[in-house]
Amino acid sequence: MPHASPWWTPDVHADRRPFLIGRNRIQSALRRYFDERDFIEVDTASLQASPGNEAHLHAFATQALGHDGVAQPLYLHTSPEFACKKLLAAGEKRIACFAHVYRNRERGPLHHPEFTMLEWYRAGESYEALMRDCAQILALAAETTGTRSLSYHGRTTDPFLEPERLSLAEAFERFAGIDLLASIAGDGATDRDRLAAAMRISGLRVADDDTWADLFSRVLVEKVEPNLGFGRPTILDEYPTAEAALARPAARDRRVAERFELYACGVELANAFGELTDAAEQRRRFELEMAEKARVYGETYPLDEDFLSALAIMPEASGIALGFDRLVMLATGASRIDQVLWAPVAEANA
């Protein structure tokens, strides 16, 4: 049975239209922002040999048929990151990309199976430059929609204030009373039992089969993230190297990586890296992630060998992925992501 009030009915569209017009205006303003700073806007293919290699991201799979009818497995990408980094290897210096991306098993007020990711990269520049971009982009989004504050479900952030920069170690101590770095060795190796003991003292749940990564994520989700981005934006910085993804280790402390996430109104908006360019280390991380995916979900995704080859010649760079739809939500006051999508993905019938 069809929904009683689908998004295309005139009355529902009339309610959504102010958010959608705000979306277009913000996108135009951001395109001007990047153009004024000598960024080239690029467009990447959605179909890729690998959708990404993070254990808990789920992709949509398909296949391409050749003239001979032989099928080649392909995936809708979960991020344009691999393609963008290949362009950096090709010689581009500053690039930006508005990409439709696809993530399975994700639907809710802040999640949608297909959404827009804004990614931008700065070759030869530190990831602190991305922090400055984030502050300017939050202010620009608010200026464009004529608001003085970002908001989500009654929670507000002043986008004109300088973001607070908070390390994961500081956040774990402040919000959970846990010394995170005590469970990480100098080479980045993690001590599951030590973190578990600290969590028990703080009254947090620990299961016998929890890994260090499981425990880290529980503290982050239950104790840290609910406190971020209120009053002013928060930059949550220096992730443990075990959670570095595609980020390089920090020069001053190998226990942590050049990775930060941006929060406003308790909502995660962006994920940034000082990019790892060590192809062998990246392969090792991907293989560990896929082993974890196999353990938890019973499936894996292939590695993009083309990407790993490009990584070997990619210059030092910083890069960031920002959930564009979430930014629009906060700047327009929308309460659900589907309100800021021109044509949402159909939902399965109840």
Tab-separated table of N, CA and C in Angstrom, residues 39-200:
chain	number	residue	atom	x	y	z
A	39	PHE	N	39.878	26.108	-5.959
A	39	PHE	CA	39.559	24.687	-6.023
A	39	PHE	C	38.919	24.376	-7.373
A	40	ILE	N	39.212	23.190	-7.878
A	40	ILE	CA	38.558	22.672	-9.070
A	40	ILE	C	37.457	21.720	-8.621
A	41	GLU	N	36.236	21.921	-9.105
A	41	GLU	CA	35.174	20.974	-8.771
A	41	GLU	C	35.282	19.772	-9.697
A	42	VAL	N	35.307	18.581	-9.109
A	42	VAL	CA	35.433	17.350	-9.875
A	42	VAL	C	34.182	16.510	-9.701
A	43	ASP	N	34.003	15.572	-10.613
A	43	ASP	CA	32.829	14.691	-10.603
A	43	ASP	C	33.329	13.265	-10.744
A	44	THR	N	33.011	12.418	-9.795
A	44	THR	CA	33.542	11.052	-9.787
A	44	THR	C	32.439	10.035	-10.075
A	45	ALA	N	32.822	8.890	-10.613
A	45	ALA	CA	31.860	7.823	-10.898
A	45	ALA	C	31.343	7.210	-9.598
A	46	SER	N	30.048	6.900	-9.582
A	46	SER	CA	29.460	6.251	-8.408
A	46	SER	C	29.778	4.765	-8.364
A	47	LEU	N	29.925	4.137	-9.517
A	47	LEU	CA	30.240	2.706	-9.580
A	47	LEU	C	31.745	2.506	-9.454
A	48	GLN	N	32.142	1.680	-8.505
A	48	GLN	CA	33.560	1.476	-8.223
A	48	GLN	C	33.843	-0.010	-7.992
A	49	ALA	N	35.102	-0.386	-8.145
A	49	ALA	CA	35.508	-1.769	-7.875
A	49	ALA	C	35.386	-2.113	-6.398
A	50	SER	N	35.588	-1.105	-5.534
A	50	SER	CA	35.434	-1.283	-4.091
A	50	SER	C	34.637	-0.108	-3.546
A	51	PRO	N	33.664	-0.356	-2.674
A	51	PRO	CA	32.870	0.743	-2.141
A	51	PRO	C	33.534	1.469	-0.977
A	52	GLY	N	34.693	0.951	-0.546
A	52	GLY	CA	35.328	1.419	0.682
A	52	GLY	C	35.564	0.207	1.564
A	53	ASN	N	36.466	0.355	2.503
A	53	ASN	CA	36.860	-0.811	3.302
A	53	ASN	C	36.793	-0.545	4.793
A	54	GLU	N	35.690	0.015	5.245
A	54	GLU	CA	35.453	0.177	6.674
A	54	GLU	C	34.510	-0.927	7.133
A	55	ALA	N	34.816	-1.525	8.247
A	55	ALA	CA	34.114	-2.733	8.686
A	55	ALA	C	32.611	-2.531	8.820
A	56	HIS	N	32.192	-1.352	9.299
A	56	HIS	CA	30.787	-1.172	9.635
A	56	HIS	C	30.026	-0.327	8.614
A	57	LEU	N	30.616	-0.098	7.440
A	57	LEU	CA	29.888	0.532	6.350
A	57	LEU	C	29.383	-0.548	5.405
A	58	HIS	N	28.134	-0.400	4.966
A	58	HIS	CA	27.493	-1.411	4.135
A	58	HIS	C	27.141	-0.803	2.779
A	59	ALA	N	27.494	-1.517	1.733
A	59	ALA	CA	27.359	-0.987	0.375
A	59	ALA	C	26.211	-1.651	-0.378
A	60	PHE	N	25.848	-1.033	-1.507
A	60	PHE	CA	24.928	-1.625	-2.471
A	60	PHE	C	25.770	-2.264	-3.577
A	61	ALA	N	25.501	-3.516	-3.871
A	61	ALA	CA	26.269	-4.248	-4.873
A	61	ALA	C	25.475	-4.404	-6.163
A	62	THR	N	26.187	-4.417	-7.279
A	62	THR	CA	25.571	-4.665	-8.574
A	62	THR	C	26.608	-5.365	-9.451
A	63	GLN	N	26.352	-5.416	-10.742
A	63	GLN	CA	27.339	-5.986	-11.655
A	63	GLN	C	27.213	-5.326	-13.007
A	64	ALA	N	28.337	-5.252	-13.696
A	64	ALA	CA	28.387	-4.729	-15.059
A	64	ALA	C	28.588	-5.902	-16.004
A	65	LEU	N	27.778	-5.946	-17.063
A	65	LEU	CA	27.881	-7.019	-18.042
A	65	LEU	C	28.663	-6.537	-19.254
A	66	GLY	N	29.676	-7.275	-19.649
A	66	GLY	CA	30.427	-6.958	-20.850
A	66	GLY	C	29.691	-7.409	-22.093
A	67	HIS	N	30.246	-7.105	-23.277
A	67	HIS	CA	29.634	-7.521	-24.533
A	67	HIS	C	29.504	-9.038	-24.613
A	68	ASP	N	30.391	-9.725	-23.908
A	68	ASP	CA	30.356	-11.182	-23.922
A	68	ASP	C	29.428	-11.758	-22.862
A	69	GLY	N	28.751	-10.867	-22.113
A	69	GLY	CA	27.825	-11.314	-21.078
A	69	GLY	C	28.467	-11.679	-19.764
A	70	VAL	N	29.795	-11.561	-19.698
A	70	VAL	CA	30.498	-11.878	-18.456
A	70	VAL	C	30.276	-10.751	-17.447
A	71	ALA	N	29.945	-11.114	-16.224
A	71	ALA	CA	29.618	-10.125	-15.201
A	71	ALA	C	30.850	-9.702	-14.414
A	72	GLN	N	30.966	-8.405	-14.191
A	72	GLN	CA	32.006	-7.852	-13.320
A	72	GLN	C	31.319	-7.251	-12.104
A	73	PRO	N	31.660	-7.688	-10.882
A	73	PRO	CA	31.023	-7.102	-9.698
A	73	PRO	C	31.446	-5.643	-9.512
A	74	LEU	N	30.489	-4.799	-9.206
A	74	LEU	CA	30.741	-3.391	-8.912
A	74	LEU	C	29.894	-2.989	-7.714
A	75	TYR	N	30.261	-1.850	-7.122
A	75	TYR	CA	29.542	-1.336	-5.955
A	75	TYR	C	29.270	0.147	-6.136
A	76	LEU	N	28.164	0.617	-5.554
A	76	LEU	CA	27.953	2.056	-5.441
A	76	LEU	C	28.834	2.560	-4.302
A	77	HIS	N	29.603	3.597	-4.574
A	77	HIS	CA	30.591	4.019	-3.583
A	77	HIS	C	29.928	4.598	-2.337
A	78	THR	N	30.584	4.400	-1.197
A	78	THR	CA	30.134	4.991	0.061
A	78	THR	C	30.770	6.368	0.270
A	79	SER	N	31.726	6.719	-0.584
A	79	SER	CA	32.432	7.997	-0.547
A	79	SER	C	33.193	8.133	-1.856
A	80	PRO	N	33.400	9.368	-2.345
A	80	PRO	CA	34.238	9.547	-3.539
A	80	PRO	C	35.726	9.586	-3.221
A	81	GLU	N	36.106	9.207	-2.016
A	81	GLU	CA	37.473	9.389	-1.524
A	81	GLU	C	38.522	8.730	-2.414
A	82	PHE	N	38.312	7.464	-2.779
A	82	PHE	CA	39.325	6.774	-3.574
A	82	PHE	C	39.563	7.497	-4.897
A	83	ALA	N	38.481	7.883	-5.564
A	83	ALA	CA	38.613	8.565	-6.855
A	83	ALA	C	39.278	9.921	-6.693
A	84	CYS	N	38.922	10.647	-5.649
A	84	CYS	CA	39.523	11.964	-5.429
A	84	CYS	C	41.028	11.849	-5.192
A	85	LYS	N	41.432	10.837	-4.454
A	85	LYS	CA	42.859	10.682	-4.184
A	85	LYS	C	43.623	10.254	-5.436
A	86	LYS	N	42.966	9.523	-6.312
A	86	LYS	CA	43.586	9.217	-7.595
A	86	LYS	C	43.819	10.507	-8.394
A	87	LEU	N	42.901	11.453	-8.278
A	87	LEU	CA	43.081	12.740	-8.965
A	87	LEU	C	44.230	13.536	-8.350
A	88	LEU	N	44.418	13.421	-7.038
A	88	LEU	CA	45.588	14.054	-6.422
A	88	LEU	C	46.867	13.411	-6.945
A	89	ALA	N	46.853	12.089	-7.076
A	89	ALA	CA	48.020	11.402	-7.636
A	89	ALA	C	48.273	11.851	-9.074
A	90	ALA	N	47.208	12.172	-9.789
A	90	ALA	CA	47.329	12.611	-11.176
A	90	ALA	C	47.913	14.014	-11.299
A	91	GLY	N	47.892	14.780	-10.177
A	91	GLY	CA	48.499	16.101	-10.216
A	91	GLY	C	47.624	17.249	-9.790
A	92	GLU	N	46.343	16.995	-9.501
A	92	GLU	CA	45.480	18.085	-9.028
A	92	GLU	C	45.918	18.512	-7.617
A	93	LYS	N	45.745	19.804	-7.322
A	93	LYS	CA	46.230	20.362	-6.057
A	93	LYS	C	45.106	20.653	-5.062
A	94	ARG	N	44.052	21.271	-5.549
A	94	ARG	CA	42.896	21.576	-4.702
A	94	ARG	C	41.640	21.148	-5.444
A	95	ILE	N	40.921	20.192	-4.885
A	95	ILE	CA	39.713	19.711	-5.545
A	95	ILE	C	38.563	19.657	-4.543
A	96	ALA	N	37.351	19.822	-5.064
A	96	ALA	CA	36.128	19.705	-4.272
A	96	ALA	C	35.132	18.890	-5.077
A	97	CYS	N	34.266	18.156	-4.373
A	97	CYS	CA	33.355	17.243	-5.049
A	97	CYS	C	32.048	17.142	-4.268
A	98	PHE	N	30.923	17.452	-4.931
A	98	PHE	CA	29.599	17.139	-4.395
A	98	PHE	C	29.207	15.789	-4.990
A	99	ALA	N	29.194	14.747	-4.189
A	99	ALA	CA	28.957	13.401	-4.709
A	99	ALA	C	27.743	12.766	-4.041
A	100	HIS	N	26.875	12.162	-4.849
A	100	HIS	CA	25.857	11.290	-4.291
A	100	HIS	C	26.552	10.008	-3.859
A	101	VAL	N	26.341	9.601	-2.625
A	101	VAL	CA	26.952	8.389	-2.093
A	101	VAL	C	25.862	7.497	-1.509
A	102	TYR	N	26.198	6.230	-1.295
A	102	TYR	CA	25.177	5.220	-1.011
A	102	TYR	C	25.640	4.334	0.131
A	103	ARG	N	24.784	4.201	1.143
A	103	ARG	CA	25.118	3.356	2.289
A	103	ARG	C	23.891	2.542	2.678
A	104	ASN	N	24.066	1.242	2.671
A	104	ASN	CA	22.981	0.336	2.996
A	104	ASN	C	22.823	0.247	4.518
A	105	ARG	N	21.686	-0.262	4.948
A	105	ARG	CA	21.365	-0.420	6.370
A	105	ARG	C	21.315	0.919	7.105
A	106	GLU	N	21.116	2.012	6.407
A	106	GLU	CA	21.097	3.334	7.058
A	106	GLU	C	19.848	4.101	6.633
A	107	ARG	N	18.950	4.331	7.592
A	107	ARG	CA	17.802	5.205	7.356
A	107	ARG	C	17.278	5.689	8.688
A	108	GLY	N	17.061	6.988	8.809
A	108	GLY	CA	16.574	7.577	10.039
A	108	GLY	C	16.590	9.079	9.922
A	109	PRO	N	16.364	9.805	11.020
A	109	PRO	CA	16.329	11.271	10.956
A	109	PRO	C	17.602	11.892	10.394
A	110	LEU	N	18.771	11.257	10.641
A	110	LEU	CA	20.051	11.795	10.172
A	110	LEU	C	20.709	10.922	9.107
A	111	HIS	N	20.058	9.838	8.700
A	111	HIS	CA	20.655	8.898	7.753
A	111	HIS	C	19.697	8.632	6.599
A	112	HIS	N	20.269	8.432	5.409
A	112	HIS	CA	19.474	8.125	4.230
A	112	HIS	C	20.297	7.200	3.340
A	113	PRO	N	19.666	6.258	2.630
A	113	PRO	CA	20.450	5.328	1.799
A	113	PRO	C	21.276	6.017	0.718
A	114	GLU	N	20.767	7.122	0.186
A	114	GLU	CA	21.507	7.929	-0.790
A	114	GLU	C	21.532	9.363	-0.280
A	115	PHE	N	22.732	9.931	-0.179
A	115	PHE	CA	22.842	11.297	0.315
A	115	PHE	C	24.001	11.987	-0.380
A	116	THR	N	24.209	13.260	-0.064
A	116	THR	CA	25.248	14.036	-0.728
A	116	THR	C	26.416	14.272	0.205
A	117	MET	N	27.589	13.880	-0.251
A	117	MET	CA	28.828	14.109	0.482
A	117	MET	C	29.601	15.223	-0.207
A	118	LEU	N	30.008	16.205	0.546
A	118	LEU	CA	30.917	17.235	0.036
A	118	LEU	C	32.311	16.888	0.528
A	119	GLU	N	33.206	16.602	-0.413
A	119	GLU	CA	34.596	16.325	-0.049
A	119	GLU	C	35.503	17.356	-0.701
A	120	TRP	N	36.541	17.754	0.039
A	120	TRP	CA	37.543	18.625	-0.568
A	120	TRP	C	38.924	18.260	-0.029
A	121	TYR	N	39.918	18.505	-0.876
A	121	TYR	CA	41.293	18.071	-0.607
A	121	TYR	C	42.258	19.206	-0.902
A	122	ARG	N	43.295	19.308	-0.068
A	122	ARG	CA	44.346	20.318	-0.221
A	122	ARG	C	45.702	19.600	-0.270
A	123	ALA	N	46.284	19.497	-1.447
A	123	ALA	CA	47.605	18.896	-1.569
A	123	ALA	C	48.651	19.843	-0.995
A	124	GLY	N	49.596	19.270	-0.231
A	124	GLY	CA	50.677	20.064	0.321
A	124	GLY	C	50.274	20.975	1.459
A	125	GLU	N	49.080	20.770	2.041
A	125	GLU	CA	48.612	21.623	3.139
A	125	GLU	C	48.202	20.749	4.328
A	126	SER	N	48.350	21.298	5.522
A	126	SER	CA	48.061	20.545	6.742
A	126	SER	C	46.567	20.447	6.982
A	127	TYR	N	46.196	19.510	7.873
A	127	TYR	CA	44.766	19.372	8.126
A	127	TYR	C	44.226	20.487	9.011
A	128	GLU	N	45.102	21.314	9.594
A	128	GLU	CA	44.614	22.511	10.278
A	128	GLU	C	43.926	23.465	9.304
A	129	ALA	N	44.345	23.452	8.038
A	129	ALA	CA	43.668	24.277	7.026
A	129	ALA	C	42.217	23.846	6.864
A	130	LEU	N	41.951	22.561	7.011
A	130	LEU	CA	40.576	22.069	6.926
A	130	LEU	C	39.742	22.544	8.113
A	131	MET	N	40.380	22.671	9.272
A	131	MET	CA	39.664	23.199	10.435
A	131	MET	C	39.202	24.628	10.177
A	132	ARG	N	40.064	25.416	9.548
A	132	ARG	CA	39.677	26.788	9.206
A	132	ARG	C	38.554	26.789	8.177
A	133	ASP	N	38.637	25.882	7.209
A	133	ASP	CA	37.542	25.762	6.233
A	133	ASP	C	36.223	25.471	6.945
A	134	CYS	N	36.252	24.541	7.886
A	134	CYS	CA	35.025	24.150	8.581
A	134	CYS	C	34.382	25.342	9.286
A	135	ALA	N	35.191	26.110	9.989
A	135	ALA	CA	34.662	27.277	10.700
A	135	ALA	C	34.027	28.253	9.721
A	136	GLN	N	34.676	28.490	8.593
A	136	GLN	CA	34.158	29.440	7.609
A	136	GLN	C	32.895	28.909	6.929
A	137	ILE	N	32.847	27.610	6.681
A	137	ILE	CA	31.694	27.017	6.005
A	137	ILE	C	30.459	27.027	6.906
A	138	LEU	N	30.636	26.770	8.195
A	138	LEU	CA	29.492	26.856	9.107
A	138	LEU	C	28.914	28.264	9.126
A	139	ALA	N	29.788	29.250	9.200
A	139	ALA	CA	29.321	30.643	9.191
A	139	ALA	C	28.650	30.980	7.867
A	140	LEU	N	29.219	30.509	6.772
A	140	LEU	CA	28.660	30.794	5.452
A	140	LEU	C	27.276	30.184	5.288
A	141	ALA	N	27.088	28.960	5.758
A	141	ALA	CA	25.773	28.318	5.663
A	141	ALA	C	24.725	29.109	6.434
A	142	ALA	N	25.092	29.588	7.621
A	142	ALA	CA	24.157	30.380	8.416
A	142	ALA	C	23.859	31.724	7.752
A	143	GLU	N	24.883	32.377	7.254
A	143	GLU	CA	24.680	33.656	6.564
A	143	GLU	C	23.763	33.489	5.357
A	144	THR	N	23.944	32.402	4.641
A	144	THR	CA	23.173	32.176	3.422
A	144	THR	C	21.695	31.987	3.712
A	145	THR	N	21.384	31.349	4.827
A	145	THR	CA	19.980	31.129	5.177
A	145	THR	C	19.428	32.200	6.103
A	146	GLY	N	20.254	33.170	6.470
A	146	GLY	CA	19.791	34.283	7.293
A	146	GLY	C	19.522	33.927	8.738
A	147	THR	N	20.270	32.964	9.279
A	147	THR	CA	20.076	32.580	10.670
A	147	THR	C	21.310	32.925	11.490
A	148	ARG	N	21.109	33.131	12.782
A	148	ARG	CA	22.234	33.409	13.683
A	148	ARG	C	22.706	32.163	14.400
A	149	SER	N	21.948	31.061	14.281
A	149	SER	CA	22.352	29.845	14.983
A	149	SER	C	21.959	28.623	14.176
A	150	LEU	N	22.749	27.574	14.305
A	150	LEU	CA	22.394	26.269	13.768
A	150	LEU	C	21.546	25.559	14.814
A	151	SER	N	20.589	24.758	14.371
A	151	SER	CA	19.704	24.122	15.345
A	151	SER	C	19.296	22.734	14.899
A	152	TYR	N	19.069	21.873	15.901
A	152	TYR	CA	18.564	20.525	15.653
A	152	TYR	C	17.850	20.051	16.902
A	153	HIS	N	16.545	19.828	16.777
A	153	HIS	CA	15.715	19.324	17.878
A	153	HIS	C	15.897	20.149	19.150
A	154	GLY	N	15.852	21.463	19.003
A	154	GLY	CA	15.929	22.357	20.151
A	154	GLY	C	17.332	22.646	20.646
A	155	ARG	N	18.337	22.011	20.073
A	155	ARG	CA	19.723	22.246	20.461
A	155	ARG	C	20.361	23.210	19.460
A	156	THR	N	21.156	24.144	19.960
A	156	THR	CA	21.691	25.180	19.086
A	156	THR	C	23.205	25.303	19.195
A	157	THR	N	23.781	25.847	18.132
A	157	THR	CA	25.204	26.140	18.046
A	157	THR	C	25.376	27.493	17.377
A	158	ASP	N	26.265	28.306	17.899
A	158	ASP	CA	26.590	29.581	17.266
A	158	ASP	C	27.663	29.323	16.214
A	159	PRO	N	27.312	29.402	14.919
A	159	PRO	CA	28.288	29.064	13.876
A	159	PRO	C	29.339	30.141	13.651
A	160	PHE	N	29.189	31.280	14.335
A	160	PHE	CA	30.127	32.378	14.161
A	160	PHE	C	31.221	32.371	15.229
A	161	LEU	N	31.112	31.434	16.187
A	161	LEU	CA	32.155	31.278	17.189
A	161	LEU	C	33.225	30.314	16.687
A	162	GLU	N	34.456	30.551	17.082
A	162	GLU	CA	35.546	29.651	16.728
A	162	GLU	C	35.280	28.279	17.348
A	163	PRO	N	35.392	27.191	16.583
A	163	PRO	CA	35.148	25.861	17.159
A	163	PRO	C	36.110	25.534	18.295
A	164	GLU	N	35.605	24.824	19.287
A	164	GLU	CA	36.468	24.277	20.329
A	164	GLU	C	37.218	23.086	19.748
A	165	ARG	N	38.520	23.014	19.988
A	165	ARG	CA	39.319	21.885	19.530
A	165	ARG	C	39.615	20.999	20.731
A	166	LEU	N	39.141	19.776	20.661
A	166	LEU	CA	39.185	18.858	21.794
A	166	LEU	C	39.748	17.527	21.317
A	167	SER	N	40.795	17.033	21.976
A	167	SER	CA	41.346	15.735	21.586
A	167	SER	C	40.468	14.617	22.144
A	168	LEU	N	40.574	13.433	21.542
A	168	LEU	CA	39.836	12.277	22.064
A	168	LEU	C	40.250	11.988	23.499
A	169	ALA	N	41.529	12.107	23.801
A	169	ALA	CA	41.992	11.851	25.165
A	169	ALA	C	41.342	12.831	26.138
A	170	GLU	N	41.287	14.110	25.773
A	170	GLU	CA	40.641	15.108	26.637
A	170	GLU	C	39.154	14.815	26.787
A	171	ALA	N	38.509	14.413	25.697
A	171	ALA	CA	37.075	14.146	25.735
A	171	ALA	C	36.753	12.935	26.600
A	172	PHE	N	37.551	11.865	26.490
A	172	PHE	CA	37.317	10.678	27.314
A	172	PHE	C	37.485	11.013	28.797
A	173	GLU	N	38.476	11.837	29.118
A	173	GLU	CA	38.689	12.227	30.509
A	173	GLU	C	37.552	13.115	31.006
A	174	ARG	N	37.149	14.087	30.198
A	174	ARG	CA	36.131	15.058	30.610
A	174	ARG	C	34.761	14.425	30.775
A	175	PHE	N	34.354	13.589	29.824
A	175	PHE	CA	32.978	13.110	29.806
A	175	PHE	C	32.792	11.695	30.364
A	176	ALA	N	33.896	10.930	30.481
A	176	ALA	CA	33.770	9.564	30.983
A	176	ALA	C	34.725	9.251	32.121
A	177	GLY	N	35.648	10.165	32.428
A	177	GLY	CA	36.611	9.917	33.482
A	177	GLY	C	37.566	8.792	33.151
A	178	ILE	N	37.897	8.626	31.873
A	178	ILE	CA	38.748	7.518	31.415
A	178	ILE	C	40.019	8.063	30.781
A	179	ASP	N	41.161	7.475	31.173
A	179	ASP	CA	42.446	7.808	30.563
A	179	ASP	C	42.612	6.941	29.316
A	180	LEU	N	42.223	7.475	28.162
A	180	LEU	CA	42.245	6.706	26.920
A	180	LEU	C	43.650	6.280	26.531
A	181	LEU	N	44.600	7.196	26.626
A	181	LEU	CA	45.956	6.899	26.159
A	181	LEU	C	46.652	5.840	27.012
A	182	ALA	N	46.161	5.609	28.235
A	182	ALA	CA	46.741	4.549	29.075
A	182	ALA	C	46.518	3.173	28.467
A	183	SER	N	45.536	3.057	27.560
A	183	SER	CA	45.265	1.756	26.934
A	183	SER	C	45.885	1.645	25.543
A	184	ILE	N	46.799	2.581	25.218
A	184	ILE	CA	47.449	2.581	23.899
A	184	ILE	C	48.961	2.639	24.089
A	185	ALA	N	49.673	1.692	23.503
A	185	ALA	CA	51.136	1.645	23.610
A	185	ALA	C	51.764	2.668	22.668
A	186	GLY	N	53.057	2.872	22.843
A	186	GLY	CA	53.764	3.868	22.050
A	186	GLY	C	53.726	3.623	20.561
A	187	ASP	N	53.583	2.351	20.159
A	187	ASP	CA	53.513	2.031	18.739
A	187	ASP	C	52.083	1.996	18.211
A	188	GLY	N	51.118	2.378	19.073
A	188	GLY	CA	49.717	2.395	18.665
A	188	GLY	C	48.944	1.150	19.022
A	189	ALA	N	49.605	0.108	19.511
A	189	ALA	CA	48.915	-1.123	19.896
A	189	ALA	C	47.975	-0.841	21.068
A	190	THR	N	46.842	-1.522	21.102
A	190	THR	CA	45.820	-1.241	22.106
A	190	THR	C	45.742	-2.344	23.154
A	191	ASP	N	45.330	-1.970	24.355
A	191	ASP	CA	45.196	-2.893	25.479
A	191	ASP	C	43.716	-2.963	25.849
A	192	ARG	N	43.051	-3.989	25.381
A	192	ARG	CA	41.616	-4.136	25.592
A	192	ARG	C	41.261	-4.225	27.070
A	193	ASP	N	42.006	-5.021	27.818
A	193	ASP	CA	41.678	-5.252	29.224
A	193	ASP	C	41.838	-3.980	30.049
A	194	ARG	N	42.820	-3.175	29.721
A	194	ARG	CA	43.030	-1.936	30.477
A	194	ARG	C	41.880	-0.956	30.245
A	195	LEU	N	41.433	-0.844	28.990
A	195	LEU	CA	40.296	0.032	28.710
A	195	LEU	C	39.029	-0.512	29.363
A	196	ALA	N	38.844	-1.826	29.322
A	196	ALA	CA	37.668	-2.436	29.939
A	196	ALA	C	37.634	-2.163	31.440
A	197	ALA	N	38.776	-2.251	32.113
A	197	ALA	CA	38.832	-1.993	33.551
A	197	ALA	C	38.457	-0.547	33.852
A	198	ALA	N	38.957	0.383	33.049
A	198	ALA	CA	38.632	1.799	33.259
A	198	ALA	C	37.147	2.050	33.045
A	199	MET	N	36.557	1.375	32.071
A	199	MET	CA	35.126	1.549	31.806
A	199	MET	C	34.280	0.997	32.946
A	200	ARG	N	34.674	-0.121	33.507
A	200	ARG	CA	33.915	-0.681	34.633
A	200	ARG	C	33.939	0.274	35.821
